[in-house]
PDB file of C-alpha atoms in Angstrom:
ATOM      1  CA  UNK A   1     -13.660 -25.623 -10.195  1.00 51.00           C
ATOM      2  CA  UNK A   2     -12.258 -23.731 -13.209  1.00 54.00           C
ATOM      3  CA  UNK A   3      -8.515 -23.985 -13.856  1.00 64.00           C
ATOM      4  CA  UNK A   4      -8.327 -20.485 -15.438  1.00 59.00           C
ATOM      5  CA  UNK A   5      -6.708 -17.820 -13.228  1.00 65.00           C
ATOM      6  CA  UNK A   6      -9.236 -15.350 -11.856  1.00 64.00           C
ATOM      7  CA  UNK A   7      -9.015 -11.570 -12.197  1.00 64.00           C
ATOM      8  CA  UNK A   8     -11.437  -8.828 -11.187  1.00 69.00           C
ATOM      9  CA  UNK A   9     -13.252  -9.279 -14.475  1.00 66.00           C
ATOM     10  CA  UNK A  10     -13.284 -13.046 -14.510  1.00 69.00           C
ATOM     11  CA  UNK A  11     -10.949 -15.691 -15.900  1.00 80.00           C
ATOM     12  CA  UNK A  12      -7.758 -14.318 -17.451  1.00 80.00           C
ATOM     13  CA  UNK A  13      -7.127 -15.150 -21.067  1.00 84.00           C
ATOM     14  CA  UNK A  14      -3.899 -15.037 -23.042  1.00 85.00           C
ATOM     15  CA  UNK A  15      -3.106 -14.751 -26.720  1.00 89.00           C
ATOM     16  CA  UNK A  16       0.060 -15.089 -28.734  1.00 92.00           C
ATOM     17  CA  UNK A  17       1.636 -11.715 -29.512  1.00 91.00           C
ATOM     18  CA  UNK A  18       2.306 -10.950 -33.188  1.00 92.00           C
ATOM     19  CA  UNK A  19       5.774  -9.664 -32.232  1.00 92.00           C
ATOM     20  CA  UNK A  20       8.770 -11.064 -30.361  1.00 91.00           C
ATOM     21  CA  UNK A  21      10.032  -7.845 -28.753  1.00 93.00           C
ATOM     22  CA  UNK A  22       8.673  -4.413 -27.869  1.00 95.00           C
ATOM     23  CA  UNK A  23      10.450  -1.055 -27.711  1.00 96.00           C
ATOM     24  CA  UNK A  24       8.753   1.793 -25.856  1.00 97.00           C
ATOM     25  CA  UNK A  25       9.710   5.409 -26.613  1.00 97.00           C
ATOM     26  CA  UNK A  26       8.871   8.073 -24.017  1.00 97.00           C
ATOM     27  CA  UNK A  27       6.963  10.746 -25.940  1.00 96.00           C
ATOM     28  CA  UNK A  28       7.596  13.370 -23.261  1.00 96.00           C
ATOM     29  CA  UNK A  29      11.402  12.939 -23.424  1.00 95.00           C
ATOM     30  CA  UNK A  30      11.343  13.050 -27.224  1.00 96.00           C
ATOM     31  CA  UNK A  31       9.255  16.222 -27.180  1.00 95.00           C
ATOM     32  CA  UNK A  32      11.593  17.878 -24.657  1.00 95.00           C
ATOM     33  CA  UNK A  33      14.567  17.094 -26.910  1.00 95.00           C
ATOM     34  CA  UNK A  34      12.792  18.529 -29.937  1.00 95.00           C
ATOM     35  CA  UNK A  35      12.929  15.304 -31.966  1.00 94.00           C
ATOM     36  CA  UNK A  36       9.400  14.007 -31.447  1.00 93.00           C
ATOM     37  CA  UNK A  37       8.433  10.473 -30.527  1.00 94.00           C
ATOM     38  CA  UNK A  38       7.051   9.802 -34.012  1.00 95.00           C
ATOM     39  CA  UNK A  39      10.463  10.656 -35.535  1.00 95.00           C
ATOM     40  CA  UNK A  40      12.301   8.383 -33.085  1.00 96.00           C
ATOM     41  CA  UNK A  41       9.749   5.607 -33.624  1.00 96.00           C
ATOM     42  CA  UNK A  42       9.953   5.988 -37.413  1.00 95.00           C
ATOM     43  CA  UNK A  43      13.759   5.940 -37.383  1.00 95.00           C
ATOM     44  CA  UNK A  44      13.814   2.800 -35.263  1.00 95.00           C
ATOM     45  CA  UNK A  45      11.263   1.106 -37.535  1.00 93.00           C
ATOM     46  CA  UNK A  46      13.344   1.949 -40.642  1.00 93.00           C
ATOM     47  CA  UNK A  47      16.488   0.632 -38.918  1.00 93.00           C
ATOM     48  CA  UNK A  48      14.640  -2.565 -38.005  1.00 91.00           C
ATOM     49  CA  UNK A  49      13.553  -3.104 -41.616  1.00 91.00           C
ATOM     50  CA  UNK A  50      17.155  -2.692 -42.797  1.00 90.00           C
ATOM     51  CA  UNK A  51      18.439  -4.969 -40.008  1.00 82.00           C
ATOM     52  CA  UNK A  52      17.967  -8.729 -40.327  1.00 73.00           C
ATOM     53  CA  UNK A  53      17.868  -9.954 -36.726  1.00 69.00           C
ATOM     54  CA  UNK A  54      15.073 -12.401 -37.385  1.00 72.00           C
ATOM     55  CA  UNK A  55      12.778 -10.938 -34.728  1.00 77.00           C
ATOM     56  CA  UNK A  56       9.531  -9.043 -35.149  1.00 91.00           C
ATOM     57  CA  UNK A  57       9.734  -5.895 -33.053  1.00 93.00           C
ATOM     58  CA  UNK A  58       6.895  -3.524 -32.167  1.00 95.00           C
ATOM     59  CA  UNK A  59       7.929   0.101 -31.561  1.00 95.00           C
ATOM     60  CA  UNK A  60       5.389   2.170 -29.624  1.00 96.00           C
ATOM     61  CA  UNK A  61       5.157   5.636 -28.112  1.00 96.00           C
ATOM     62  CA  UNK A  62       4.283   5.806 -24.437  1.00 96.00           C
ATOM     63  CA  UNK A  63       3.498   8.541 -22.003  1.00 96.00           C
ATOM     64  CA  UNK A  64       6.043   9.577 -19.421  1.00 96.00           C
ATOM     65  CA  UNK A  65       8.111   6.673 -18.117  1.00 95.00           C
ATOM     66  CA  UNK A  66       9.012   8.679 -14.999  1.00 95.00           C
ATOM     67  CA  UNK A  67      12.782   9.057 -15.400  1.00 94.00           C
ATOM     68  CA  UNK A  68      12.898  12.443 -17.228  1.00 93.00           C
ATOM     69  CA  UNK A  69      16.654  12.790 -17.911  1.00 95.00           C
ATOM     70  CA  UNK A  70      18.064  16.086 -19.165  1.00 93.00           C
ATOM     71  CA  UNK A  71      19.252  16.090 -22.790  1.00 94.00           C
ATOM     72  CA  UNK A  72      18.452  12.365 -23.275  1.00 96.00           C
ATOM     73  CA  UNK A  73      15.689  10.012 -24.377  1.00 97.00           C
ATOM     74  CA  UNK A  74      14.172   7.340 -22.179  1.00 97.00           C
ATOM     75  CA  UNK A  75      13.308   4.047 -23.842  1.00 97.00           C
ATOM     76  CA  UNK A  76      12.410   0.619 -22.544  1.00 97.00           C
ATOM     77  CA  UNK A  77      12.210  -2.934 -23.822  1.00 96.00           C
ATOM     78  CA  UNK A  78      10.520  -5.932 -22.289  1.00 94.00           C
ATOM     79  CA  UNK A  79      13.937  -7.222 -21.233  1.00 94.00           C
ATOM     80  CA  UNK A  80      14.996  -3.961 -19.611  1.00 96.00           C
ATOM     81  CA  UNK A  81      11.710  -3.686 -17.725  1.00 96.00           C
ATOM     82  CA  UNK A  82      12.117  -7.293 -16.583  1.00 96.00           C
ATOM     83  CA  UNK A  83      15.420  -6.221 -15.017  1.00 96.00           C
ATOM     84  CA  UNK A  84      13.788  -3.130 -13.512  1.00 96.00           C
ATOM     85  CA  UNK A  85      15.715  -0.750 -15.778  1.00 97.00           C
ATOM     86  CA  UNK A  86      14.984   2.010 -18.272  1.00 97.00           C
ATOM     87  CA  UNK A  87      17.406   2.856 -21.062  1.00 97.00           C
ATOM     88  CA  UNK A  88      18.698   6.421 -21.474  1.00 97.00           C
ATOM     89  CA  UNK A  89      20.052   7.249 -24.928  1.00 97.00           C
ATOM     90  CA  UNK A  90      21.527  10.323 -26.582  1.00 96.00           C
ATOM     91  CA  UNK A  91      18.978  11.761 -29.044  1.00 95.00           C
ATOM     92  CA  UNK A  92      21.753  12.478 -31.559  1.00 94.00           C
ATOM     93  CA  UNK A  93      22.471   8.754 -32.027  1.00 95.00           C
ATOM     94  CA  UNK A  94      21.465   7.383 -35.388  1.00 94.00           C
ATOM     95  CA  UNK A  95      18.605   4.853 -35.272  1.00 94.00           C
ATOM     96  CA  UNK A  96      20.899   1.892 -36.043  1.00 93.00           C
ATOM     97  CA  UNK A  97      23.067   2.724 -33.022  1.00 95.00           C
ATOM     98  CA  UNK A  98      19.949   3.089 -30.859  1.00 95.00           C
ATOM     99  CA  UNK A  99      18.777  -0.288 -32.097  1.00 93.00           C
ATOM    100  CA  UNK A 100      22.118  -1.891 -31.187  1.00 92.00           C
ATOM    101  CA  UNK A 101      21.870  -0.441 -27.673  1.00 94.00           C
ATOM    102  CA  UNK A 102      18.235  -1.494 -27.242  1.00 94.00           C
ATOM    103  CA  UNK A 103      18.332  -4.963 -28.797  1.00 91.00           C
ATOM    104  CA  UNK A 104      21.824  -6.423 -28.891  1.00 84.00           C
ATOM    105  CA  UNK A 105      22.377  -8.891 -31.726  1.00 74.00           C
ATOM    106  CA  UNK A 106      21.952 -12.522 -30.781  1.00 60.00           C
ATOM    107  CA  UNK A 107      24.919 -14.860 -30.961  1.00 53.00           C
ATOM    108  CA  UNK A 108      24.664 -17.366 -33.838  1.00 49.00           C
ATOM    109  CA  UNK A 109      24.390 -20.165 -31.287  1.00 50.00           C
ATOM    110  CA  UNK A 110      21.447 -18.438 -29.571  1.00 49.00           C
ATOM    111  CA  UNK A 111      19.247 -18.272 -32.660  1.00 48.00           C
ATOM    112  CA  UNK A 112      16.219 -20.589 -32.585  1.00 47.00           C
TER     113      UNK A 112
END
């Protein structure tokens, strides 16, 4: 008997991700706020390059995340989704402030 977990398509396989964290930007919220998901994603990526947290982060646009707040952006990280939460941020925040809200800095003792 095979030890690999079975799925509908056969044994499940896993691979190592080339990033340590993921940030998902709701494209519908960004469009409703007139900023555009590509602009939010680009700002976050620039803030990540300037920030030295020691983690590789992937920033992606998604479709509607289902929350649809008025006058706000909906974003999610792997950690927030693990807790069953979405993050609602003010679109006027600068990307560095958004980054601090999304991925709080690790304590020096927590670093690997």
